[in-house]
Amino acid sequence: VDRAQNLLWRLQNTDWSAQKPKTVVILIGTNNSGQNNTPCEVYWGVRAVVDEAHEKFPTAKVAVISILPRGPNMLENDALIRQVNAELVKGQSQGRYQFIDAHDAFYCNKKTPCSLVRGKSQVHPSGDGYRVLGDIVARSLKASRPRASN
Protein backbone atom coordinates (compact mmCIF):
# COMPACT_ATOMS: atom_id res chain seq x y z
CA VAL A 1 0.00 0.00 0.00
CA ASP A 2 1.67 3.17 -1.22
CA ARG A 3 0.92 6.43 0.57
CA ALA A 4 1.99 10.03 0.08
CA GLN A 5 4.91 9.57 2.48
CA ASN A 6 6.20 6.64 0.38
CA LEU A 7 6.14 8.73 -2.80
CA LEU A 8 7.77 11.62 -0.95
CA TRP A 9 10.57 9.30 0.19
CA ARG A 10 11.12 8.04 -3.38
CA LEU A 11 11.22 11.58 -4.73
CA GLN A 12 13.80 12.54 -2.09
CA ASN A 13 15.96 9.41 -2.42
CA THR A 14 16.15 8.83 -6.17
CA ASP A 15 18.58 10.46 -8.56
CA TRP A 16 16.31 12.43 -10.88
CA SER A 17 19.09 14.55 -12.43
CA ALA A 18 18.69 13.00 -15.90
CA GLN A 19 14.93 13.61 -15.91
CA LYS A 20 13.58 16.85 -17.37
CA PRO A 21 9.80 16.42 -17.54
CA LYS A 22 7.63 19.22 -18.88
CA THR A 23 4.73 18.08 -16.71
CA VAL A 24 4.51 16.04 -13.52
CA VAL A 25 1.10 14.50 -12.84
CA ILE A 26 0.44 13.41 -9.27
CA LEU A 27 -2.22 10.86 -8.30
CA ILE A 28 -1.83 10.21 -4.58
CA GLY A 29 -3.92 10.26 -1.43
CA THR A 30 -6.49 7.48 -1.66
CA ASN A 31 -4.41 5.13 0.48
CA ASN A 32 -3.91 7.89 3.05
CA SER A 33 -7.67 8.48 3.13
CA GLY A 34 -8.20 4.87 4.20
CA GLN A 35 -5.67 4.94 7.04
CA ASN A 36 -7.39 7.00 9.76
CA ASN A 37 -5.70 10.17 8.58
CA THR A 38 -7.49 13.48 9.00
CA PRO A 39 -8.38 15.55 5.92
CA CYS A 40 -5.68 18.02 6.98
CA GLU A 41 -3.04 15.26 7.11
CA VAL A 42 -4.04 13.91 3.70
CA TYR A 43 -4.06 17.41 2.17
CA TRP A 44 -0.63 18.32 3.53
CA GLY A 45 0.74 14.93 2.48
CA VAL A 46 -0.28 15.68 -1.10
CA ARG A 47 1.11 19.20 -0.81
CA ALA A 48 4.45 17.82 0.48
CA VAL A 49 4.67 15.66 -2.65
CA VAL A 50 3.87 18.71 -4.81
CA ASP A 51 6.57 20.77 -3.08
CA GLU A 52 9.12 18.00 -3.60
CA ALA A 53 8.13 17.68 -7.27
CA HIS A 54 8.80 21.41 -7.68
CA GLU A 55 12.16 20.96 -5.94
CA LYS A 56 13.22 18.05 -8.17
CA PHE A 57 11.74 19.39 -11.43
CA PRO A 58 11.79 23.19 -11.13
CA THR A 59 10.82 23.87 -14.75
CA ALA A 60 7.97 21.35 -14.87
CA LYS A 61 4.31 22.14 -14.58
CA VAL A 62 2.76 20.16 -11.72
CA ALA A 63 -0.78 18.79 -11.90
CA VAL A 64 -2.63 17.06 -9.06
CA ILE A 65 -5.49 14.69 -9.81
CA SER A 66 -8.35 14.66 -7.34
CA ILE A 67 -8.62 11.77 -4.92
CA LEU A 68 -11.06 9.39 -6.59
CA PRO A 69 -14.10 7.72 -5.02
CA ARG A 70 -13.43 4.29 -3.57
CA GLY A 71 -14.82 1.25 -1.83
CA PRO A 72 -18.33 -0.15 -1.51
CA ASN A 73 -20.75 1.90 -3.62
CA MET A 74 -17.85 4.30 -4.22
CA LEU A 75 -18.63 6.01 -0.90
CA GLU A 76 -15.84 4.82 1.42
CA ASN A 77 -14.36 7.87 3.17
CA ASP A 78 -16.49 10.05 0.89
CA ALA A 79 -16.69 13.05 3.26
CA LEU A 80 -12.92 13.03 3.84
CA ILE A 81 -12.15 12.69 0.13
CA ARG A 82 -14.51 15.52 -0.78
CA GLN A 83 -12.99 17.74 1.92
CA VAL A 84 -9.42 17.06 0.77
CA ASN A 85 -10.37 17.67 -2.87
CA ALA A 86 -12.02 20.97 -1.90
CA GLU A 87 -8.84 22.01 -0.08
CA LEU A 88 -6.74 21.01 -3.09
CA VAL A 89 -8.89 23.24 -5.30
CA LYS A 90 -8.41 26.17 -2.90
CA GLY A 91 -4.67 25.53 -2.48
CA GLN A 92 -3.66 25.35 -6.11
CA SER A 93 -2.55 28.98 -6.44
CA GLN A 94 -0.33 28.87 -3.34
CA GLY A 95 0.88 25.35 -4.13
CA ARG A 96 1.69 26.18 -7.74
CA TYR A 97 -0.15 23.21 -9.21
CA GLN A 98 -3.10 22.62 -11.48
CA PHE A 99 -5.93 20.66 -9.89
CA ILE A 100 -7.56 18.14 -12.21
CA ASP A 101 -10.96 17.00 -10.98
CA ALA A 102 -11.67 13.43 -12.08
CA HIS A 103 -13.66 12.47 -8.97
CA ASP A 104 -17.18 12.47 -10.38
CA ALA A 105 -16.17 10.55 -13.51
CA PHE A 106 -15.39 7.61 -11.20
CA TYR A 107 -18.59 7.68 -9.15
CA CYS A 108 -20.16 4.83 -11.15
CA ASN A 109 -23.65 5.88 -10.02
CA LYS A 110 -22.57 4.99 -6.46
CA LYS A 111 -22.62 1.30 -7.32
CA THR A 112 -20.01 -1.42 -7.13
CA PRO A 113 -18.51 -3.27 -8.73
CA CYS A 114 -17.42 -0.45 -11.00
CA SER A 115 -15.55 -1.21 -14.22
CA LEU A 116 -13.34 1.86 -13.73
CA VAL A 117 -11.70 0.47 -10.58
CA ARG A 118 -10.18 -2.93 -10.00
CA GLY A 119 -10.34 -5.66 -7.41
CA LYS A 120 -12.61 -6.35 -4.48
CA SER A 121 -11.44 -3.22 -2.68
CA GLN A 122 -12.63 -0.97 -5.53
CA VAL A 123 -9.83 1.51 -4.83
CA HIS A 124 -7.40 1.78 -7.75
CA PRO A 125 -8.22 2.43 -11.42
CA SER A 126 -8.59 -0.48 -13.82
CA GLY A 127 -7.33 -0.37 -17.40
CA ASP A 128 -10.63 1.25 -18.41
CA GLY A 129 -10.30 3.66 -15.48
CA TYR A 130 -6.81 4.70 -16.56
CA ARG A 131 -8.10 5.34 -20.09
CA VAL A 132 -10.84 7.59 -18.69
CA LEU A 133 -8.35 9.26 -16.36
CA GLY A 134 -5.86 9.77 -19.20
CA ASP A 135 -8.51 11.47 -21.31
CA ILE A 136 -9.48 13.79 -18.43
CA VAL A 137 -5.85 14.69 -17.74
CA ALA A 138 -5.08 15.30 -21.42
CA ARG A 139 -8.13 17.57 -21.86
CA SER A 140 -7.35 19.48 -18.65
CA LEU A 141 -3.71 20.03 -19.52
CA LYS A 142 -4.58 21.06 -23.06
CA ALA A 143 -7.23 23.51 -21.83
CA SER A 144 -4.75 25.12 -19.43
CA ARG A 145 -2.09 25.78 -22.10
CA PRO A 146 -1.79 29.41 -23.13
CA ARG A 147 -2.98 29.97 -26.67
CA ALA A 148 -0.42 31.18 -29.18
CA SER A 149 -1.06 34.76 -30.28
CA ASN A 150 -1.45 35.48 -33.99
CSV table of N, CA and C in Angstrom, one decimal:
chain,number,residue,atom,x,y,z
A,1,VAL,N,0.9,-1.2,0.0
A,1,VAL,CA,0.0,0.0,0.0
A,1,VAL,C,0.9,1.2,0.0
A,2,ASP,N,0.8,2.0,-1.1
A,2,ASP,CA,1.7,3.2,-1.2
A,2,ASP,C,0.9,4.4,-0.8
A,3,ARG,N,1.5,5.2,0.1
A,3,ARG,CA,0.9,6.4,0.6
A,3,ARG,C,1.8,7.6,0.2
A,4,ALA,N,1.3,8.8,0.4
A,4,ALA,CA,2.0,10.0,0.1
A,4,ALA,C,3.4,10.0,0.6
A,5,GLN,N,3.6,9.6,1.9
A,5,GLN,CA,4.9,9.6,2.5
A,5,GLN,C,5.9,8.6,1.7
A,6,ASN,N,5.3,7.5,1.2
A,6,ASN,CA,6.2,6.6,0.4
A,6,ASN,C,6.7,7.3,-0.9
A,7,LEU,N,5.8,8.0,-1.6
A,7,LEU,CA,6.1,8.7,-2.8
A,7,LEU,C,7.1,9.9,-2.5
A,8,LEU,N,6.9,10.5,-1.4
A,8,LEU,CA,7.8,11.6,-1.0
A,8,LEU,C,9.2,11.1,-0.7
A,9,TRP,N,9.3,9.9,-0.1
A,9,TRP,CA,10.6,9.3,0.2
A,9,TRP,C,11.3,9.0,-1.1
A,10,ARG,N,10.5,8.4,-2.1
A,10,ARG,CA,11.1,8.0,-3.4
A,10,ARG,C,11.6,9.3,-4.1
A,11,LEU,N,10.8,10.3,-4.1
A,11,LEU,CA,11.2,11.6,-4.7
A,11,LEU,C,12.5,12.1,-4.1
A,12,GLN,N,12.6,12.0,-2.8
A,12,GLN,CA,13.8,12.5,-2.1
A,12,GLN,C,15.0,11.6,-2.2
A,13,ASN,N,14.8,10.4,-2.5
A,13,ASN,CA,16.0,9.4,-2.4
A,13,ASN,C,16.3,8.7,-3.7
A,14,THR,N,15.9,9.3,-4.8
A,14,THR,CA,16.2,8.8,-6.2
A,14,THR,C,16.9,9.9,-6.9
A,15,ASP,N,17.9,9.5,-7.7
A,15,ASP,CA,18.6,10.5,-8.6
A,15,ASP,C,17.7,10.8,-9.8
A,16,TRP,N,17.2,12.0,-9.8
A,16,TRP,CA,16.3,12.4,-10.9
A,16,TRP,C,17.0,13.4,-11.8
A,17,SER,N,18.4,13.5,-11.7
A,17,SER,CA,19.1,14.6,-12.4
A,17,SER,C,19.0,14.4,-14.0
A,18,ALA,N,18.8,13.2,-14.4
A,18,ALA,CA,18.7,13.0,-15.9
A,18,ALA,C,17.3,13.2,-16.4
A,19,GLN,N,16.3,13.4,-15.5
A,19,GLN,CA,14.9,13.6,-15.9
A,19,GLN,C,14.6,15.1,-16.0
A,20,LYS,N,14.0,15.5,-17.1
A,20,LYS,CA,13.6,16.8,-17.4
A,20,LYS,C,12.1,16.9,-17.9
A,21,PRO,N,11.2,16.5,-17.1
A,21,PRO,CA,9.8,16.4,-17.5
A,21,PRO,C,9.2,17.8,-17.7
A,22,LYS,N,8.3,18.0,-18.7
A,22,LYS,CA,7.6,19.2,-18.9
A,22,LYS,C,6.5,19.3,-17.9
A,23,THR,N,5.9,18.1,-17.6
A,23,THR,CA,4.7,18.1,-16.7
A,23,THR,C,4.9,16.9,-15.8
A,24,VAL,N,4.6,17.1,-14.5
A,24,VAL,CA,4.5,16.0,-13.5
A,24,VAL,C,3.1,15.9,-13.1
A,25,VAL,N,2.5,14.7,-13.2
A,25,VAL,CA,1.1,14.5,-12.8
A,25,VAL,C,1.1,13.6,-11.6
A,26,ILE,N,0.4,14.1,-10.6
A,26,ILE,CA,0.4,13.4,-9.3
A,26,ILE,C,-0.9,12.9,-9.0
A,27,LEU,N,-1.0,11.6,-8.7
A,27,LEU,CA,-2.2,10.9,-8.3
A,27,LEU,C,-1.9,10.1,-7.0
A,28,ILE,N,-2.2,10.7,-5.9
A,28,ILE,CA,-1.8,10.2,-4.6
A,28,ILE,C,-2.9,10.6,-3.6
A,29,GLY,N,-3.0,9.9,-2.5
A,29,GLY,CA,-3.9,10.3,-1.4
A,29,GLY,C,-5.0,9.3,-1.1
A,30,THR,N,-5.4,8.4,-2.0
A,30,THR,CA,-6.5,7.5,-1.7
A,30,THR,C,-6.1,6.5,-0.5
A,31,ASN,N,-4.8,6.0,-0.6
A,31,ASN,CA,-4.4,5.1,0.5
A,31,ASN,C,-4.3,5.8,1.8
A,32,ASN,N,-3.9,7.1,1.8
A,32,ASN,CA,-3.9,7.9,3.0
A,32,ASN,C,-5.3,8.1,3.6
A,33,SER,N,-6.3,8.2,2.7
A,33,SER,CA,-7.7,8.5,3.1
A,33,SER,C,-8.2,7.3,3.8
A,34,GLY,N,-7.7,6.1,3.6
A,34,GLY,CA,-8.2,4.9,4.2
A,34,GLY,C,-7.4,4.4,5.4
A,35,GLN,N,-6.6,5.3,5.9
A,35,GLN,CA,-5.7,4.9,7.0
A,35,GLN,C,-5.9,5.8,8.3
A,36,ASN,N,-7.1,6.2,8.6
A,36,ASN,CA,-7.4,7.0,9.8
A,36,ASN,C,-6.6,8.3,9.8
A,37,ASN,N,-6.3,8.8,8.6
A,37,ASN,CA,-5.7,10.2,8.6
A,37,ASN,C,-6.8,11.2,8.6
A,38,THR,N,-6.5,12.4,9.1
A,38,THR,CA,-7.5,13.5,9.0
A,38,THR,C,-7.4,14.1,7.6
A,39,PRO,N,-8.5,14.8,7.2
A,39,PRO,CA,-8.4,15.5,5.9
A,39,PRO,C,-7.2,16.5,5.8
A,40,CYS,N,-6.8,17.1,6.9
A,40,CYS,CA,-5.7,18.0,7.0
A,40,CYS,C,-4.4,17.2,6.7
A,41,GLU,N,-4.2,16.1,7.3
A,41,GLU,CA,-3.0,15.3,7.1
A,41,GLU,C,-2.9,14.8,5.7
A,42,VAL,N,-4.1,14.4,5.1
A,42,VAL,CA,-4.0,13.9,3.7
A,42,VAL,C,-3.7,15.1,2.8
A,43,TYR,N,-4.3,16.2,3.0
A,43,TYR,CA,-4.1,17.4,2.2
A,43,TYR,C,-2.6,17.8,2.2
A,44,TRP,N,-2.0,17.9,3.4
A,44,TRP,CA,-0.6,18.3,3.5
A,44,TRP,C,0.3,17.3,3.1
A,45,GLY,N,-0.1,16.0,3.1
A,45,GLY,CA,0.7,14.9,2.5
A,45,GLY,C,0.8,15.1,1.0
A,46,VAL,N,-0.3,15.4,0.3
A,46,VAL,CA,-0.3,15.7,-1.1
A,46,VAL,C,0.6,16.9,-1.4
A,47,ARG,N,0.4,18.0,-0.6
A,47,ARG,CA,1.1,19.2,-0.8
A,47,ARG,C,2.6,19.0,-0.6
A,48,ALA,N,3.0,18.1,0.3
A,48,ALA,CA,4.5,17.8,0.5
A,48,ALA,C,5.0,17.2,-0.8
A,49,VAL,N,4.2,16.3,-1.4
A,49,VAL,CA,4.7,15.7,-2.7
A,49,VAL,C,4.8,16.7,-3.8
A,50,VAL,N,3.8,17.6,-3.8
A,50,VAL,CA,3.9,18.7,-4.8
A,50,VAL,C,5.1,19.6,-4.6
A,51,ASP,N,5.4,20.0,-3.4
A,51,ASP,CA,6.6,20.8,-3.1
A,51,ASP,C,7.8,20.1,-3.5
A,52,GLU,N,7.9,18.8,-3.2
A,52,GLU,CA,9.1,18.0,-3.6
A,52,GLU,C,9.2,17.9,-5.1
A,53,ALA,N,8.1,17.7,-5.8
A,53,ALA,CA,8.1,17.7,-7.3
A,53,ALA,C,8.7,19.0,-7.8
A,54,HIS,N,8.3,20.1,-7.2
A,54,HIS,CA,8.8,21.4,-7.7
A,54,HIS,C,10.3,21.5,-7.4
A,55,GLU,N,10.7,20.9,-6.3
A,55,GLU,CA,12.2,21.0,-5.9
A,55,GLU,C,13.0,20.1,-6.9
A,56,LYS,N,12.5,19.0,-7.3
A,56,LYS,CA,13.2,18.1,-8.2
A,56,LYS,C,13.1,18.4,-9.6
A,57,PHE,N,12.0,19.0,-10.0
A,57,PHE,CA,11.7,19.4,-11.4
A,57,PHE,C,11.3,20.8,-11.5
A,58,PRO,N,12.2,21.8,-11.3
A,58,PRO,CA,11.8,23.2,-11.1
A,58,PRO,C,11.2,23.8,-12.4
A,59,THR,N,11.4,23.3,-13.5
A,59,THR,CA,10.8,23.9,-14.7
A,59,THR,C,9.5,23.2,-15.2
A,60,ALA,N,9.2,22.1,-14.5
A,60,ALA,CA,8.0,21.3,-14.9
A,60,ALA,C,6.7,22.0,-14.3
A,61,LYS,N,5.6,21.8,-15.1
A,61,LYS,CA,4.3,22.1,-14.6
A,61,LYS,C,3.9,21.0,-13.7
A,62,VAL,N,3.2,21.2,-12.6
A,62,VAL,CA,2.8,20.2,-11.7
A,62,VAL,C,1.2,20.1,-11.7
A,63,ALA,N,0.7,19.0,-11.9
A,63,ALA,CA,-0.8,18.8,-11.9
A,63,ALA,C,-1.1,17.7,-10.8
A,64,VAL,N,-2.2,18.0,-10.1
A,64,VAL,CA,-2.6,17.1,-9.1
A,64,VAL,C,-4.0,16.6,-9.4
A,65,ILE,N,-4.2,15.3,-9.5
A,65,ILE,CA,-5.5,14.7,-9.8
A,65,ILE,C,-6.2,14.5,-8.5
A,66,SER,N,-7.5,14.8,-8.5
A,66,SER,CA,-8.4,14.7,-7.3
A,66,SER,C,-8.3,13.2,-6.8
A,67,ILE,N,-8.5,13.1,-5.5
A,67,ILE,CA,-8.6,11.8,-4.9
A,67,ILE,C,-9.9,11.2,-5.4
A,68,LEU,N,-9.9,10.0,-5.9
A,68,LEU,CA,-11.1,9.4,-6.6
A,68,LEU,C,-11.9,8.7,-5.6
A,69,PRO,N,-13.2,8.5,-5.9
A,69,PRO,CA,-14.1,7.7,-5.0
A,69,PRO,C,-13.6,6.3,-4.9
A,70,ARG,N,-14.0,5.6,-3.8
A,70,ARG,CA,-13.4,4.3,-3.6
A,70,ARG,C,-14.4,3.5,-2.7
A,71,GLY,N,-14.1,2.2,-2.7
A,71,GLY,CA,-14.8,1.2,-1.8
A,71,GLY,C,-16.2,0.9,-2.2
A,72,PRO,N,-16.9,0.3,-1.3
A,72,PRO,CA,-18.3,-0.1,-1.5
A,72,PRO,C,-19.2,1.0,-1.9
A,73,ASN,N,-19.9,0.9,-3.1
A,73,ASN,CA,-20.8,1.9,-3.6
A,73,ASN,C,-20.0,3.2,-3.9
A,74,MET,N,-18.7,3.1,-3.9
A,74,MET,CA,-17.8,4.3,-4.2
A,74,MET,C,-18.0,5.4,-3.2
A,75,LEU,N,-18.4,5.0,-1.9
A,75,LEU,CA,-18.6,6.0,-0.9
A,75,LEU,C,-17.7,5.9,0.3
A,76,GLU,N,-16.7,5.0,0.3
A,76,GLU,CA,-15.8,4.8,1.4
A,76,GLU,C,-15.0,6.1,1.6
A,77,ASN,N,-15.1,6.6,2.8
A,77,ASN,CA,-14.4,7.9,3.2
A,77,ASN,C,-14.8,9.0,2.3
A,78,ASP,N,-16.0,9.0,1.8
A,78,ASP,CA,-16.5,10.1,0.9
A,78,ASP,C,-16.4,11.5,1.4
A,79,ALA,N,-16.8,11.7,2.7
A,79,ALA,CA,-16.7,13.1,3.3
A,79,ALA,C,-15.2,13.5,3.3
A,80,LEU,N,-14.3,12.7,3.8
A,80,LEU,CA,-12.9,13.0,3.8
A,80,LEU,C,-12.4,13.3,2.5
A,81,ILE,N,-12.7,12.5,1.5
A,81,ILE,CA,-12.1,12.7,0.1
A,81,ILE,C,-12.7,14.0,-0.4
A,82,ARG,N,-13.9,14.3,-0.3
A,82,ARG,CA,-14.5,15.5,-0.8
A,82,ARG,C,-13.9,16.7,-0.1
A,83,GLN,N,-13.6,16.6,1.2
A,83,GLN,CA,-13.0,17.7,1.9
A,83,GLN,C,-11.6,18.0,1.4
A,84,VAL,N,-10.8,16.9,1.3
A,84,VAL,CA,-9.4,17.1,0.8
A,84,VAL,C,-9.4,17.6,-0.6
A,85,ASN,N,-10.3,17.1,-1.5
A,85,ASN,CA,-10.4,17.7,-2.9
A,85,ASN,C,-10.7,19.2,-2.9
A,86,ALA,N,-11.7,19.6,-2.0
A,86,ALA,CA,-12.0,21.0,-1.9
A,86,ALA,C,-10.8,21.8,-1.5
A,87,GLU,N,-10.0,21.3,-0.5
A,87,GLU,CA,-8.8,22.0,-0.1
A,87,GLU,C,-7.8,22.1,-1.2
A,88,LEU,N,-7.7,21.0,-2.0
A,88,LEU,CA,-6.7,21.0,-3.1
A,88,LEU,C,-7.1,22.0,-4.1
A,89,VAL,N,-8.4,22.2,-4.4
A,89,VAL,CA,-8.9,23.2,-5.3
A,89,VAL,C,-8.5,24.6,-4.8
A,90,LYS,N,-8.7,24.9,-3.5
A,90,LYS,CA,-8.4,26.2,-2.9
A,90,LYS,C,-6.9,26.4,-2.9
A,91,GLY,N,-6.1,25.4,-2.7
A,91,GLY,CA,-4.7,25.5,-2.5
A,91,GLY,C,-3.8,25.6,-3.7
A,92,GLN,N,-4.5,25.5,-4.9
A,92,GLN,CA,-3.7,25.3,-6.1
A,92,GLN,C,-2.9,26.6,-6.4
A,93,SER,N,-3.3,27.8,-6.1
A,93,SER,CA,-2.5,29.0,-6.4
A,93,SER,C,-1.3,29.1,-5.5
A,94,GLN,N,-1.5,28.8,-4.2
A,94,GLN,CA,-0.3,28.9,-3.3
A,94,GLN,C,0.6,27.7,-3.6
A,95,GLY,N,0.1,26.5,-3.9
A,95,GLY,CA,0.9,25.4,-4.1
A,95,GLY,C,1.5,25.2,-5.5
A,96,ARG,N,1.1,26.2,-6.4
A,96,ARG,CA,1.7,26.2,-7.7
A,96,ARG,C,1.5,24.9,-8.5
A,97,TYR,N,0.2,24.4,-8.5
A,97,TYR,CA,-0.1,23.2,-9.2
A,97,TYR,C,-1.5,23.4,-9.9
A,98,GLN,N,-1.8,22.6,-10.9
A,98,GLN,CA,-3.1,22.6,-11.5
A,98,GLN,C,-3.9,21.5,-10.9
A,99,PHE,N,-5.1,21.7,-10.4
A,99,PHE,CA,-5.9,20.7,-9.9
A,99,PHE,C,-6.8,20.1,-11.0
A,100,ILE,N,-6.8,18.8,-11.2
A,100,ILE,CA,-7.6,18.1,-12.2
A,100,ILE,C,-8.6,17.3,-11.5
A,101,ASP,N,-9.9,17.7,-11.7
A,101,ASP,CA,-11.0,17.0,-11.0
A,101,ASP,C,-11.5,15.8,-11.8
A,102,ALA,N,-11.2,14.6,-11.4
A,102,ALA,CA,-11.7,13.4,-12.1
A,102,ALA,C,-12.6,12.7,-11.2
A,103,HIS,N,-12.9,13.2,-10.0
A,103,HIS,CA,-13.7,12.5,-9.0
A,103,HIS,C,-15.0,12.0,-9.5
A,104,ASP,N,-15.8,12.9,-10.0
A,104,ASP,CA,-17.2,12.5,-10.4
A,104,ASP,C,-17.2,11.5,-11.5
A,105,ALA,N,-16.2,11.5,-12.4
A,105,ALA,CA,-16.2,10.5,-13.5
A,105,ALA,C,-16.0,9.1,-13.0
A,106,PHE,N,-15.6,8.9,-11.8
A,106,PHE,CA,-15.4,7.6,-11.2
A,106,PHE,C,-16.5,7.2,-10.2
A,107,TYR,N,-17.5,8.0,-10.1
A,107,TYR,CA,-18.6,7.7,-9.2
A,107,TYR,C,-19.4,6.4,-9.5
A,108,CYS,N,-19.5,6.1,-10.7
A,108,CYS,CA,-20.2,4.8,-11.2
A,108,CYS,C,-21.6,4.7,-10.6
A,109,ASN,N,-22.3,5.9,-10.6
A,109,ASN,CA,-23.7,5.9,-10.0
A,109,ASN,C,-23.7,5.3,-8.6
A,110,LYS,N,-22.6,5.5,-7.9
A,110,LYS,CA,-22.6,5.0,-6.5
A,110,LYS,C,-22.9,3.5,-6.3
A,111,LYS,N,-22.4,2.7,-7.3
A,111,LYS,CA,-22.6,1.3,-7.3
A,111,LYS,C,-21.3,0.6,-7.6
A,112,THR,N,-21.2,-0.5,-6.9
A,112,THR,CA,-20.0,-1.4,-7.1
A,112,THR,C,-20.5,-2.8,-7.4
A,113,PRO,N,-19.8,-3.6,-8.2
A,113,PRO,CA,-18.5,-3.3,-8.7
A,113,PRO,C,-18.6,-2.2,-9.8
A,114,CYS,N,-17.5,-1.5,-10.0
A,114,CYS,CA,-17.4,-0.4,-11.0
A,114,CYS,C,-16.3,-0.8,-12.0
A,115,SER,N,-16.6,-0.8,-13.2
A,115,SER,CA,-15.6,-1.2,-14.2
A,115,SER,C,-14.3,-0.3,-14.3
A,116,LEU,N,-14.5,0.9,-13.7
A,116,LEU,CA,-13.3,1.9,-13.7
A,116,LEU,C,-12.3,1.6,-12.6
A,117,VAL,N,-12.6,0.8,-11.7
A,117,VAL,CA,-11.7,0.5,-10.6
A,117,VAL,C,-11.6,-1.0,-10.5
A,118,ARG,N,-10.5,-1.5,-10.0
A,118,ARG,CA,-10.2,-2.9,-10.0
A,118,ARG,C,-10.2,-3.6,-8.6
A,119,GLY,N,-10.4,-4.9,-8.6
A,119,GLY,CA,-10.3,-5.7,-7.4
A,119,GLY,C,-11.5,-5.5,-6.5
A,120,LYS,N,-11.5,-6.4,-5.5
A,120,LYS,CA,-12.6,-6.3,-4.5
A,120,LYS,C,-12.6,-5.0,-3.7
A,121,SER,N,-11.5,-4.4,-3.5
A,121,SER,CA,-11.4,-3.2,-2.7
A,121,SER,C,-12.0,-2.0,-3.4
A,122,GLN,N,-12.1,-2.1,-4.7
A,122,GLN,CA,-12.6,-1.0,-5.5
A,122,GLN,C,-11.9,0.4,-5.2
A,123,VAL,N,-10.6,0.3,-5.2
A,123,VAL,CA,-9.8,1.5,-4.8
A,123,VAL,C,-9.0,2.1,-6.0
A,124,HIS,N,-8.3,1.3,-6.7
A,124,HIS,CA,-7.4,1.8,-7.8
A,124,HIS,C,-8.0,1.6,-9.2
A,125,PRO,N,-7.7,2.5,-10.1
A,125,PRO,CA,-8.2,2.4,-11.4
A,125,PRO,C,-7.9,1.1,-12.1
A,126,SER,N,-8.8,0.7,-12.9
A,126,SER,CA,-8.6,-0.5,-13.8
A,126,SER,C,-8.0,0.1,-15.1
A,127,GLY,N,-7.8,-0.8,-16.1
A,127,GLY,CA,-7.3,-0.4,-17.4
A,127,GLY,C,-8.3,0.6,-18.0
A,128,ASP,N,-9.6,0.3,-17.9
A,128,ASP,CA,-10.6,1.2,-18.4
A,128,ASP,C,-10.6,2.6,-17.6
A,129,GLY,N,-10.4,2.5,-16.3
A,129,GLY,CA,-10.3,3.7,-15.5
A,129,GLY,C,-9.1,4.5,-15.9
A,130,TYR,N,-8.0,3.9,-16.1
A,130,TYR,CA,-6.8,4.7,-16.6
A,130,TYR,C,-7.0,5.4,-17.9
A,131,ARG,N,-7.8,4.7,-18.8
A,131,ARG,CA,-8.1,5.3,-20.1
A,131,ARG,C,-9.0,6.6,-19.9
A,132,VAL,N,-10.0,6.4,-19.0
A,132,VAL,CA,-10.8,7.6,-18.7
A,132,VAL,C,-10.0,8.7,-18.0
A,133,LEU,N,-9.2,8.3,-17.1
A,133,LEU,CA,-8.4,9.3,-16.4
A,133,LEU,C,-7.4,10.0,-17.3
A,134,GLY,N,-6.8,9.2,-18.2
A,134,GLY,CA,-5.9,9.8,-19.2
A,134,GLY,C,-6.5,10.8,-20.1
A,135,ASP,N,-7.8,10.5,-20.5
A,135,ASP,CA,-8.5,11.5,-21.3
A,135,ASP,C,-8.8,12.8,-20.5
A,136,ILE,N,-9.2,12.6,-19.3
A,136,ILE,CA,-9.5,13.8,-18.4
A,136,ILE,C,-8.2,14.6,-18.2
A,137,VAL,N,-7.1,14.0,-17.9
A,137,VAL,CA,-5.8,14.7,-17.7
A,137,VAL,C,-5.4,15.4,-19.0
A,138,ALA,N,-5.5,14.7,-20.1
A,138,ALA,CA,-5.1,15.3,-21.4
A,138,ALA,C,-5.9,16.5,-21.7
A,139,ARG,N,-7.3,16.4,-21.6
A,139,ARG,CA,-8.1,17.6,-21.9
A,139,ARG,C,-7.8,18.7,-20.9
A,140,SER,N,-7.6,18.4,-19.6
A,140,SER,CA,-7.4,19.5,-18.6
A,140,SER,C,-6.0,20.2,-18.9
A,141,LEU,N,-5.0,19.4,-19.2
A,141,LEU,CA,-3.7,20.0,-19.5
A,141,LEU,C,-3.8,20.8,-20.8
A,142,LYS,N,-4.4,20.3,-21.8
A,142,LYS,CA,-4.6,21.1,-23.1
A,142,LYS,C,-5.3,22.4,-22.9
A,143,ALA,N,-6.4,22.3,-22.1
A,143,ALA,CA,-7.2,23.5,-21.8
A,143,ALA,C,-6.5,24.6,-21.0
A,144,SER,N,-5.5,24.1,-20.3
A,144,SER,CA,-4.8,25.1,-19.4
A,144,SER,C,-3.6,25.7,-20.2
A,145,ARG,N,-3.2,25.2,-21.3
A,145,ARG,CA,-2.1,25.8,-22.1
A,145,ARG,C,-2.5,27.2,-22.6
A,146,PRO,N,-1.5,28.1,-22.5
A,146,PRO,CA,-1.8,29.4,-23.1
A,146,PRO,C,-1.9,29.3,-24.7
A,147,ARG,N,-2.8,30.0,-25.2
A,147,ARG,CA,-3.0,30.0,-26.7
A,147,ARG,C,-1.9,30.9,-27.3
A,148,ALA,N,-1.4,30.4,-28.4
A,148,ALA,CA,-0.4,31.2,-29.2
A,148,ALA,C,-1.1,32.4,-29.8
A,149,SER,N,-0.5,33.5,-29.7
A,149,SER,CA,-1.1,34.8,-30.3
A,149,SER,C,-0.7,34.8,-31.8
A,150,ASN,N,-1.6,35.4,-32.5
A,150,ASN,CA,-1.4,35.5,-34.0
A,150,ASN,C,-0.6,36.6,-34.4
